[in-house]
Short mmCIF file of C-alpha atoms and ligand atoms in Angstrom, two decimals:
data_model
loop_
_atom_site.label_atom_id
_atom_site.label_comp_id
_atom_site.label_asym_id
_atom_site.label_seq_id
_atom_site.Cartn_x
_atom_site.Cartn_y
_atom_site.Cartn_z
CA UNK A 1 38.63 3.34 -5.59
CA UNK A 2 41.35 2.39 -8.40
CA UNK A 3 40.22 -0.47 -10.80
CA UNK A 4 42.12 -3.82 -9.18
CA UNK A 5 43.65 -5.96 -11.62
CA UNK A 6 44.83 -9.11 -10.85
CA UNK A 7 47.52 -11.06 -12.60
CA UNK A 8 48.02 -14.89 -12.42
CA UNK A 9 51.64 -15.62 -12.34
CA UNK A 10 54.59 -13.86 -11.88
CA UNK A 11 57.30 -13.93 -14.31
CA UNK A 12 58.34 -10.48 -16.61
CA UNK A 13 55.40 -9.98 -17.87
CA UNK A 14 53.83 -8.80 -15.11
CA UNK A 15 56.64 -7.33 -13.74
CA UNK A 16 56.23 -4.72 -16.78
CA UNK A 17 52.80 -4.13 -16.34
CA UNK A 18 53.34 -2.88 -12.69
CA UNK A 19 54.97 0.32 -13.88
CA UNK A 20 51.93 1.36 -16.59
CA UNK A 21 49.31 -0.05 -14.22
CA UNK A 22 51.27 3.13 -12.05
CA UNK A 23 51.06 5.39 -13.97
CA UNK A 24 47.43 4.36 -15.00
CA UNK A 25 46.19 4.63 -11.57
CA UNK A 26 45.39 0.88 -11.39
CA UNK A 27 45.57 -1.37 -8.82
CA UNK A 28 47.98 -4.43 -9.66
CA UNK A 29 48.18 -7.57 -7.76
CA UNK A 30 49.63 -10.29 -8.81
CA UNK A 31 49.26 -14.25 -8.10
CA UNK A 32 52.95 -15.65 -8.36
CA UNK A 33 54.39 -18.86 -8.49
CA UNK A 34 56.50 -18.99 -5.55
CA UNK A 35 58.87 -16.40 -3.68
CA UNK A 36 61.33 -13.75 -5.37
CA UNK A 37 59.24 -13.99 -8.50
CA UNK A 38 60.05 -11.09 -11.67
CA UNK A 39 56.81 -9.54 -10.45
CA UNK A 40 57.42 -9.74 -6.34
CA UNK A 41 56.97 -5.83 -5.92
CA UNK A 42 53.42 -6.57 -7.14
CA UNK A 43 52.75 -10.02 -5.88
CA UNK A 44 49.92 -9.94 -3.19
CA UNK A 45 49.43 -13.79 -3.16
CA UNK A 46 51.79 -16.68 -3.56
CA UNK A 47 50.18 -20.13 -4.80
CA UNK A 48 49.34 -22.61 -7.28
CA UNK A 49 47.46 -21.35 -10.26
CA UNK A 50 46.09 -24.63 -10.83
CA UNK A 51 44.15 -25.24 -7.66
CA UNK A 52 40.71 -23.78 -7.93
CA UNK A 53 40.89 -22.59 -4.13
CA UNK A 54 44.18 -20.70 -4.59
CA UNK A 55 42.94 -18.90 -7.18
CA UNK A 56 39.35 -17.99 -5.82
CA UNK A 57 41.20 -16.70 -2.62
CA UNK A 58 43.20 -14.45 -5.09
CA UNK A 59 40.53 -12.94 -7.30
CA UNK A 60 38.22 -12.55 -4.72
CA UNK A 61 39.33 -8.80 -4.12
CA UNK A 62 40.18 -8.05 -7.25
CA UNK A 63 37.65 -6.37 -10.64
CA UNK A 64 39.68 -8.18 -13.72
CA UNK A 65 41.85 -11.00 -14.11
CA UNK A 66 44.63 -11.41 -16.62
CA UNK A 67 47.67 -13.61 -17.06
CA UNK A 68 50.99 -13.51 -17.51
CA UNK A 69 50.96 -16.81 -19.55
CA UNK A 70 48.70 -18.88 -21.08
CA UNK A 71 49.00 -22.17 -18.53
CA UNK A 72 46.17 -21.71 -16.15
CA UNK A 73 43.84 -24.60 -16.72
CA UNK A 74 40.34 -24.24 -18.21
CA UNK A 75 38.75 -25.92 -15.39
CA UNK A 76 39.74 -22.84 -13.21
CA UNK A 77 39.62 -20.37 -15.93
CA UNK A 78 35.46 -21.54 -16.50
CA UNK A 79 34.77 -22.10 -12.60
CA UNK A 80 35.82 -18.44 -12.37
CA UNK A 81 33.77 -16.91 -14.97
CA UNK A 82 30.80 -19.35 -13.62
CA UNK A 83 31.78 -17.26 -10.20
CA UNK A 84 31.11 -13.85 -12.18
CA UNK A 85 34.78 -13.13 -12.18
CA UNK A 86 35.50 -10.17 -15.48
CA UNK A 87 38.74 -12.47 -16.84
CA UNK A 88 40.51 -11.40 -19.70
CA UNK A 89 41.26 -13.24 -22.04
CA UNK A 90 38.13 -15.84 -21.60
CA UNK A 91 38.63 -19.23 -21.77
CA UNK A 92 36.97 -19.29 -24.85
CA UNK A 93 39.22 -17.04 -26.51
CA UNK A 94 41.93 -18.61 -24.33
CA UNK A 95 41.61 -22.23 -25.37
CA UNK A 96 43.23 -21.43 -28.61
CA UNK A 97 46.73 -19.95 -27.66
CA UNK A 98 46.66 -23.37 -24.78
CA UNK A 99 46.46 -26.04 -27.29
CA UNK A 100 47.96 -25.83 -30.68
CA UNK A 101 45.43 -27.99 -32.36
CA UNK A 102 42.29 -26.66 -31.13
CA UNK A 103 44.10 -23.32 -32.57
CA UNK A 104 44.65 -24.85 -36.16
CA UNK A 105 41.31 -26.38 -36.63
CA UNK A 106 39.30 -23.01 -35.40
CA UNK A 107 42.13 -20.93 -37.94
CA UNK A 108 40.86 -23.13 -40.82
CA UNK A 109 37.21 -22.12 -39.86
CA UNK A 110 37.81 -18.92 -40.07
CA UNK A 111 39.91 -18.86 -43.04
CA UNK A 112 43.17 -17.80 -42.04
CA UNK A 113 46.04 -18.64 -43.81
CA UNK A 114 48.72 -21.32 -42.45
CA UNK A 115 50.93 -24.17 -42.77
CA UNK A 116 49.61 -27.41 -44.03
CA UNK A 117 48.46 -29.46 -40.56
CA UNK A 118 47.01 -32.79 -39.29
CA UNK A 119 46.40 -34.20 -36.32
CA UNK A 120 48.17 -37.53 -35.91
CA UNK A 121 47.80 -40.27 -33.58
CA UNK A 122 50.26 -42.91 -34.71
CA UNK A 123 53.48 -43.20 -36.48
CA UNK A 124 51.29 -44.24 -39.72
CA UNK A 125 49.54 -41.23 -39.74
CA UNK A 126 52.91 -39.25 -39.22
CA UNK A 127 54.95 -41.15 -41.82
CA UNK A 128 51.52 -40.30 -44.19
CA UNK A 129 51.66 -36.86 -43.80
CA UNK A 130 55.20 -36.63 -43.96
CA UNK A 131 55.02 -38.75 -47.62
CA UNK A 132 52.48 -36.33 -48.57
CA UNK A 133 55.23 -33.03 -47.99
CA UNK A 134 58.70 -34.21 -49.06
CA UNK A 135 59.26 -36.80 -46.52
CA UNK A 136 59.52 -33.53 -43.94
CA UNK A 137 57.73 -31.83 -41.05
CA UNK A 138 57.32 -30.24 -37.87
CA UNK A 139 55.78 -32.30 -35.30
CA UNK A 140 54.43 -30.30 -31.94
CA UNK A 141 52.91 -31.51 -28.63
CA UNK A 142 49.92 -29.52 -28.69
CA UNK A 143 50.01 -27.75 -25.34
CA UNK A 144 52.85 -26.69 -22.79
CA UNK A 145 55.70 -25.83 -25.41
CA UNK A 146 57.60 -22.20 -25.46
CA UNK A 147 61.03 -21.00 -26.74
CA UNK A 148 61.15 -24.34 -29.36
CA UNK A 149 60.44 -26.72 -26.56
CA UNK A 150 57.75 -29.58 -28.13
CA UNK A 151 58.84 -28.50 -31.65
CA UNK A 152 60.70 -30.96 -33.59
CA UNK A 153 61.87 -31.40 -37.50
CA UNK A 154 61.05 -35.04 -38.33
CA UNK A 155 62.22 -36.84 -41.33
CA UNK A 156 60.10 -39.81 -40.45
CA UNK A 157 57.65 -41.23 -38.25
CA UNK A 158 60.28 -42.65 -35.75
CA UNK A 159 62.01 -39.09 -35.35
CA UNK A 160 58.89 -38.66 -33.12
CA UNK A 161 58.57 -42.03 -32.19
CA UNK A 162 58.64 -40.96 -28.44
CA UNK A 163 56.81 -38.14 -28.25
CA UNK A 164 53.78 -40.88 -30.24
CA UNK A 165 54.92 -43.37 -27.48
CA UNK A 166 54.01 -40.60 -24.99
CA UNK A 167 50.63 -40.02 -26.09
CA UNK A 168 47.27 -40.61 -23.91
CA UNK A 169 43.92 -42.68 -25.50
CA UNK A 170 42.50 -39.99 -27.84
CA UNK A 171 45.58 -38.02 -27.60
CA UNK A 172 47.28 -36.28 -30.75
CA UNK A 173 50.58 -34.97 -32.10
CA UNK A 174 50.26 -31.65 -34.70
CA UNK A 175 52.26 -32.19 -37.56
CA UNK A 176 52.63 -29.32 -39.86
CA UNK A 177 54.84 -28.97 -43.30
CA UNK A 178 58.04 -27.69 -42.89
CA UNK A 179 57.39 -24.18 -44.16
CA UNK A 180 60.57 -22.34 -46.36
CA UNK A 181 59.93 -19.11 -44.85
CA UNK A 182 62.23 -16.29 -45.82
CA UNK A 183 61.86 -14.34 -42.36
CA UNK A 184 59.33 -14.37 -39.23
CA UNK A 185 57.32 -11.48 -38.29
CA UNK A 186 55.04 -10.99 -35.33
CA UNK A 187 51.13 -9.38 -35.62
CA UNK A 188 50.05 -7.44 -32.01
CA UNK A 189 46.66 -6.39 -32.10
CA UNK A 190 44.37 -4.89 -28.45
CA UNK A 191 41.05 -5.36 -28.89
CA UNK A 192 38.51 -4.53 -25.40
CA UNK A 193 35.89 -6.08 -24.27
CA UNK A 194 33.49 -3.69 -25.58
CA UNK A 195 35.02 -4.28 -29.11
CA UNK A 196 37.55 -1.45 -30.12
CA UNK A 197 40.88 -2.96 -31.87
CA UNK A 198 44.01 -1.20 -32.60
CA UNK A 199 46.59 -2.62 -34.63
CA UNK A 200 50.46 -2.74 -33.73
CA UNK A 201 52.65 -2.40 -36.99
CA UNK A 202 54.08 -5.46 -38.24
CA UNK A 203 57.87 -6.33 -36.86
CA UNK A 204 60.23 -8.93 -37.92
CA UNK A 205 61.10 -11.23 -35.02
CA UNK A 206 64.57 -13.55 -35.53
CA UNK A 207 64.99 -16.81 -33.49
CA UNK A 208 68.21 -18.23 -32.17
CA UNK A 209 67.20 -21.83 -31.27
CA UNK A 210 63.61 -21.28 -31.07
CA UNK A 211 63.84 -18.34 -28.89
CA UNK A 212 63.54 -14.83 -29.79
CA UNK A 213 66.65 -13.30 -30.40
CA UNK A 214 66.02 -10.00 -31.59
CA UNK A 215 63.08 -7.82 -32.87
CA UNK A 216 62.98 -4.97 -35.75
CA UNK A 217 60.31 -2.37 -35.39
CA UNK A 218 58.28 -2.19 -38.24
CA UNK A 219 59.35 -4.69 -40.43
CA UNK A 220 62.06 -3.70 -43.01
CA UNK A 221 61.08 -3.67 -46.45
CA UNK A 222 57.78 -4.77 -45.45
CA UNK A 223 55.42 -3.75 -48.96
CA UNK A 224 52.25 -2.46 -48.25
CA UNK A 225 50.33 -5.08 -49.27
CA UNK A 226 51.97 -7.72 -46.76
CA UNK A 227 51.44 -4.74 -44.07
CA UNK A 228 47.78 -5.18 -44.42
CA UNK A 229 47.53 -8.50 -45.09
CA UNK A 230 49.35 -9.02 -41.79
CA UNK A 231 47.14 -6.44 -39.63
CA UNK A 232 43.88 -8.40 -41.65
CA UNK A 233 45.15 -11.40 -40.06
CA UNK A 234 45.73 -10.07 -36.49
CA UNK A 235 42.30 -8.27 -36.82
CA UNK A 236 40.28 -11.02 -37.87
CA UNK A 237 41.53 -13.34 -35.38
CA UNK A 238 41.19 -11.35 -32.04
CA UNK A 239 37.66 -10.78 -33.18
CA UNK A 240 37.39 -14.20 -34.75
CA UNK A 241 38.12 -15.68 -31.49
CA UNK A 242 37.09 -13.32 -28.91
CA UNK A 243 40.07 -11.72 -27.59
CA UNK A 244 40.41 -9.13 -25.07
CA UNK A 245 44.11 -7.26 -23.81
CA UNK A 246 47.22 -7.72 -26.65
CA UNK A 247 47.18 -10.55 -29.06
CA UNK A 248 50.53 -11.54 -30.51
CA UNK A 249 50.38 -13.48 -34.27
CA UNK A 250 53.61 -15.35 -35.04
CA UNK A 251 53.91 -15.24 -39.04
CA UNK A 252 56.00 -17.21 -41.74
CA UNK A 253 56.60 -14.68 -44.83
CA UNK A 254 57.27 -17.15 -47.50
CA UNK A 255 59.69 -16.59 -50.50
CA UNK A 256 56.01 -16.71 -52.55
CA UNK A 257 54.98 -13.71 -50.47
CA UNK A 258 52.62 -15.28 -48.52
CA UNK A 259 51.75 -14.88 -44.90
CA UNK A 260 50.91 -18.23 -42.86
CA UNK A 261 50.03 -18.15 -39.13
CA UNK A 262 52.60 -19.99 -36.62
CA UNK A 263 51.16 -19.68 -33.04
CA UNK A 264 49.09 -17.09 -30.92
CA UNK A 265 49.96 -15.35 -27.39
CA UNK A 266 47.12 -13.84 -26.02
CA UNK A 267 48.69 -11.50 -23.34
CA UNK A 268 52.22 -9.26 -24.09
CA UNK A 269 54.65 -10.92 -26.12
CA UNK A 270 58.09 -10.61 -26.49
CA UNK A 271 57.84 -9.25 -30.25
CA UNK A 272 55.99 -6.38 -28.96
CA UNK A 273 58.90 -5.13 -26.49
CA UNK A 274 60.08 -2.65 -28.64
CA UNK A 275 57.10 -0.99 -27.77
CA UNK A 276 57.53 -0.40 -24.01
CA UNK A 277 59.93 3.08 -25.49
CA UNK A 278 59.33 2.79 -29.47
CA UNK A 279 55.06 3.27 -29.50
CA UNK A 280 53.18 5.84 -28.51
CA UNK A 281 51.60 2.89 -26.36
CA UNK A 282 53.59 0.40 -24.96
CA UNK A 283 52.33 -3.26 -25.18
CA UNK A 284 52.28 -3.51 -21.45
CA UNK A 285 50.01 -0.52 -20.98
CA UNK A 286 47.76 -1.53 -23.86
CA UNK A 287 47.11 -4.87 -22.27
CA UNK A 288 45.84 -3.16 -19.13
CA UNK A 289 44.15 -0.51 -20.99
CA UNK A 290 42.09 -3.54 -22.97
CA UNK A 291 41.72 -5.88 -19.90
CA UNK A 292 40.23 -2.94 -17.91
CA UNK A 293 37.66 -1.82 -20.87
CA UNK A 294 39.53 1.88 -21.05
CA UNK A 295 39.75 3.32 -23.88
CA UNK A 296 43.07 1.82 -26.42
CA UNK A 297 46.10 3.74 -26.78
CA UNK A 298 48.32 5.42 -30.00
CA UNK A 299 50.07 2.46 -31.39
CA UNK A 300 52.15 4.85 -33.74
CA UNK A 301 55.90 4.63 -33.55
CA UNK A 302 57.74 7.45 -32.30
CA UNK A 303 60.65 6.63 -34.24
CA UNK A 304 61.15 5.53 -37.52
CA UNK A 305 62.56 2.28 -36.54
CA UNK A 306 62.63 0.62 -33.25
CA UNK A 307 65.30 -2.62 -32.26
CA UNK A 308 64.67 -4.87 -29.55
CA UNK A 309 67.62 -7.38 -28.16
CA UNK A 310 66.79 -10.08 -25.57
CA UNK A 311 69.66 -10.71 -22.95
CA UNK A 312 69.59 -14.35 -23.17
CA UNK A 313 71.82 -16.31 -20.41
CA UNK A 314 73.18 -13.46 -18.38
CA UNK A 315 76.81 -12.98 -17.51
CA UNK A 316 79.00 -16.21 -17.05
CA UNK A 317 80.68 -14.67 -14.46
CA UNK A 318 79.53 -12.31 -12.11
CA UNK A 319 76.16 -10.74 -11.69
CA UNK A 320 74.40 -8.74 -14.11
CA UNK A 321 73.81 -5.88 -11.80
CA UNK A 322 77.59 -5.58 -12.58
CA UNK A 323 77.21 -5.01 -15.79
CA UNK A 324 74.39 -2.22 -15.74
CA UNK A 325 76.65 0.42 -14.93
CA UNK A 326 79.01 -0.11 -18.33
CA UNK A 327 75.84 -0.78 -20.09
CA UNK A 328 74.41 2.44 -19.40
CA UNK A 329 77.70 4.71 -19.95
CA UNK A 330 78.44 3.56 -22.89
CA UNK A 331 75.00 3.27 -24.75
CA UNK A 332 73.04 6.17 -22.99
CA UNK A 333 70.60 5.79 -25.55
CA UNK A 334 69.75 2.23 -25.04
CA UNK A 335 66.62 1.28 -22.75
CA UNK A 336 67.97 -1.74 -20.44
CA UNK A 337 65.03 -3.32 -18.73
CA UNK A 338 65.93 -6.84 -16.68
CA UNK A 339 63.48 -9.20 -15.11
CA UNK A 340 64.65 -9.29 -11.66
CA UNK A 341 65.64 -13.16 -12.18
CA UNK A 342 68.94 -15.34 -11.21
CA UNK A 343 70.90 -15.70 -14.99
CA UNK A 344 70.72 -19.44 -16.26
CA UNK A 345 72.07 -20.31 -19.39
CA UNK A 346 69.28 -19.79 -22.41
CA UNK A 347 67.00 -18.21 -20.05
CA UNK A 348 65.37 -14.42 -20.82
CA UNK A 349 66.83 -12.56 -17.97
CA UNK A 350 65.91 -8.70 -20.18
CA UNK A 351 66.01 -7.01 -22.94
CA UNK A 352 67.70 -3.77 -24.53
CA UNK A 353 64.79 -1.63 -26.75
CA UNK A 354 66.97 1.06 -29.03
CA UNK A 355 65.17 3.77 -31.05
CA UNK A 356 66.20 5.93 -34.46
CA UNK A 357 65.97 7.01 -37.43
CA UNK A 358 69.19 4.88 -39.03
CA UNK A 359 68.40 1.19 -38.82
CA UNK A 360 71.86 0.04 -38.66
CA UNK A 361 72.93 2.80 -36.02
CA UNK A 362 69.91 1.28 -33.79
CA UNK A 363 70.82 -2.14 -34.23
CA UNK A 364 74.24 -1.91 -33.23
CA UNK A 365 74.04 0.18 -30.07
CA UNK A 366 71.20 -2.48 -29.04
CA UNK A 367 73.35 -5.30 -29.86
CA UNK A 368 76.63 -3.92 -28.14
CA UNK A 369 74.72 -2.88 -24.97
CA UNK A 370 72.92 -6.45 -24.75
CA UNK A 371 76.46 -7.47 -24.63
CA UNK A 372 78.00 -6.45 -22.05
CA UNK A 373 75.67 -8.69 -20.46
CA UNK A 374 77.24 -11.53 -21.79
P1 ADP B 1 56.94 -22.34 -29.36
O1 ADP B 1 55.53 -22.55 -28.92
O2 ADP B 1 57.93 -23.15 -28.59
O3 ADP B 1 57.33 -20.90 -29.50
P2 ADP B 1 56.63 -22.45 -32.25
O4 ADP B 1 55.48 -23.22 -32.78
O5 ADP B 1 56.54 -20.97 -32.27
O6 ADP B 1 56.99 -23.00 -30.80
O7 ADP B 1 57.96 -22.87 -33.03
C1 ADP B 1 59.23 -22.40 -32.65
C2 ADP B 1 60.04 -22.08 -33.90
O8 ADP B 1 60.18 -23.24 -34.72
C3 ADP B 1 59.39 -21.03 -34.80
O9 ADP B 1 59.67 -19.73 -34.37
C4 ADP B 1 60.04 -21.37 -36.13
O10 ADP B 1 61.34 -20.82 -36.22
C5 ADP B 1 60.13 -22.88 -36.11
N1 ADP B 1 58.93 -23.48 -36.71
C6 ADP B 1 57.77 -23.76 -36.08
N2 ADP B 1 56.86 -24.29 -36.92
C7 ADP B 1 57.44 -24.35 -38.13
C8 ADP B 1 57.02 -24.80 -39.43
N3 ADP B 1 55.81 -25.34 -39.64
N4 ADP B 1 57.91 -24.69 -40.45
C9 ADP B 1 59.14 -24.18 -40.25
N5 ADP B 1 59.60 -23.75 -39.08
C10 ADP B 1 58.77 -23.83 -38.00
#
């Protein structure tokens, strides 16, 4: 019988696994939100991944649990490892890609480099932090943000004032300094359960409003030494912390050359979609490879540089099945893949992956396909 993985929640990143899990003769079910889902073709269960029931119903015929994002409480997450369930990542590993300052006190354990950080409770603490770095920083609720939501650049304490307002008895706010980075790259690294680890190389991610615009596959101009400095970092942290399926390090490169850790995904990531047609191994089908203890894939590119460009929004007017047909006449070699969701403005509704041997020749034909869903 094929290995049954099951996936809590629905959106595109479990719609991209269904395809590899395929092809890898797995079994893919998926727990989704609610009805018409990115992942419906694979959905077996509709529910409420919070509610301990919902859940236990789900996994109950399944061999390995994964996740399409990180918001499934730890309370369900440890009953279902107290069941016996095989869930990957653990909640221990887990815990640190939920709450951003759990994550930053564990990094400073182990001795990985970031930004400046402190917990604060109050507006003194903020305003003392912020008089210790310029009279700047960036203040982030802890847990629930994505795509810039919960990050803020404060100037003083009372920039923040409601988010401190907001806060529960024991509660916190992370403030970090406001770091001059040069450019942002992104770390993926699969490590199993029985302990192999391969490393992605390092890309250069770009942000339009806190969400990810555009990715370069590997890096440009990336020296050698900030190549394994950055692959260091992603190693030592998925075994520093436990992980098992992809890990995704956001990185500052500073104009001092140094590499400082922004956040963690532990599941695919939206730098690593260039690798779906630009790796040897896809992200998608490394994830499954790692969650299901196989053995890990090539992470070698197959071309010398690989461009990603999200779809952001969708058409203003009419639908973007419209558009694929243009799309794909004019830029046969562009790779459209779209999430099977309504277009809203902002919103990730796909992404064009490009692949070449001229960087400028890639990132054009992945820009001008992206557009015509515009
Ligand atoms: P999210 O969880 O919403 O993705 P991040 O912590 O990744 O939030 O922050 C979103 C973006 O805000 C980052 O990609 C970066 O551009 C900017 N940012 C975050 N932290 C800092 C910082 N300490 N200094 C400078 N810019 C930052």
């Amino acid at each position: 019988m094929a290995l049954r993985v099951g996936v809590i929640g629905g959106g595109q990143l479990a719609r991209m696994m269904i395809a590899p899990a395929v092809e890898l003769g797995l079994d893919l079910r998926v727990l989704a939100e609610g009805e018409g889902m990115s992942a419906d073709l694979a959905a077996t269960a509709v529910g409420d991944y919070r509610d301990i029931e919902v859940v236990r119903a789900f996994v109950k015929d399944v061999d390995v649990v994964t996740f399409d994002h990180e918001h499934v409480p730890q309370a369900v997450l440890r009953a279902l490892v107290a069941d016996g369930v095989a869930v990957h990542p653990g909640p221990d590993a887990l815990q640190f890609a939920q709450d951003k300052l759990v994550m930053r006190a564990r990094l400073a354990e182990l001795g990985v480099p970031q930004p400046d950080w402190a917990a604060v409770h109050d507006g003194t603490e903020l305003q003392a932090f912020l008089d210790d770095h310029d009279g700047r920083g960036v203040v982030k609720t802890p847990r629930g943000g994505y795509d810039g939501k919960g990050v803020r650049v404060v100037r003083s304490a009372d920039d923040a004032q409601d988010w401190l307002a907001a806060l529960g008895d024991g509660e916190a706010l992370l403030v970090e300094e406001l770091v001059p980075f040069v450019r942002e790259l992104a770390q993926q690294v699969a490590r199993r359960p029985s302990g192999e680890i391969v490393a992605y190389p390092v890309v250069e991610t770009v942000q339009r409003d806190g969400v990810c615009a555009e990715v370069i596959a590997p890096a440009p101009a990336a020296a050698d030494r900030l190549v394994q400095v950055a692959e260091g970092i992603g190693r030592s942290i998925a075994e520093g912390l436990g992980v098992t399926g992809m890990l995704a390090v956001e990185l500052f490169e500073t104009d001092d050359e140094r590499i400082l850790v922004n956040e963690l995904a532990m599941r695919p990531h939206n730098s690593g979609h260039w690798s779906q047609d630009g790796a040897v191994t896809g992200q998608f089908e490394q994830h499954l490879r790692a969650v299901a203890d196989l053995p890990l894939g090539d992470t070698a590119p197959r071309s010398q540089w690989s461009v990603m460009v999200n779809i952001l929004g969708g058409p203003r007017e009419g639908s973007l099945g419209e558009r694929f047909a243009g799309a794909m006449a004019e830029h046969p070699a562009a790779k459209i893949h779209t999430y099977g969701k309504d277009p809203r403005p902002g919103r990730k509704v796909g992404h064009v992956n490009v692949s070449g041997d001229d960087l400028d020749d890639a990132v054009y034909v992945a820009r001008a396909a992206a557009a015509h869903f515009d």
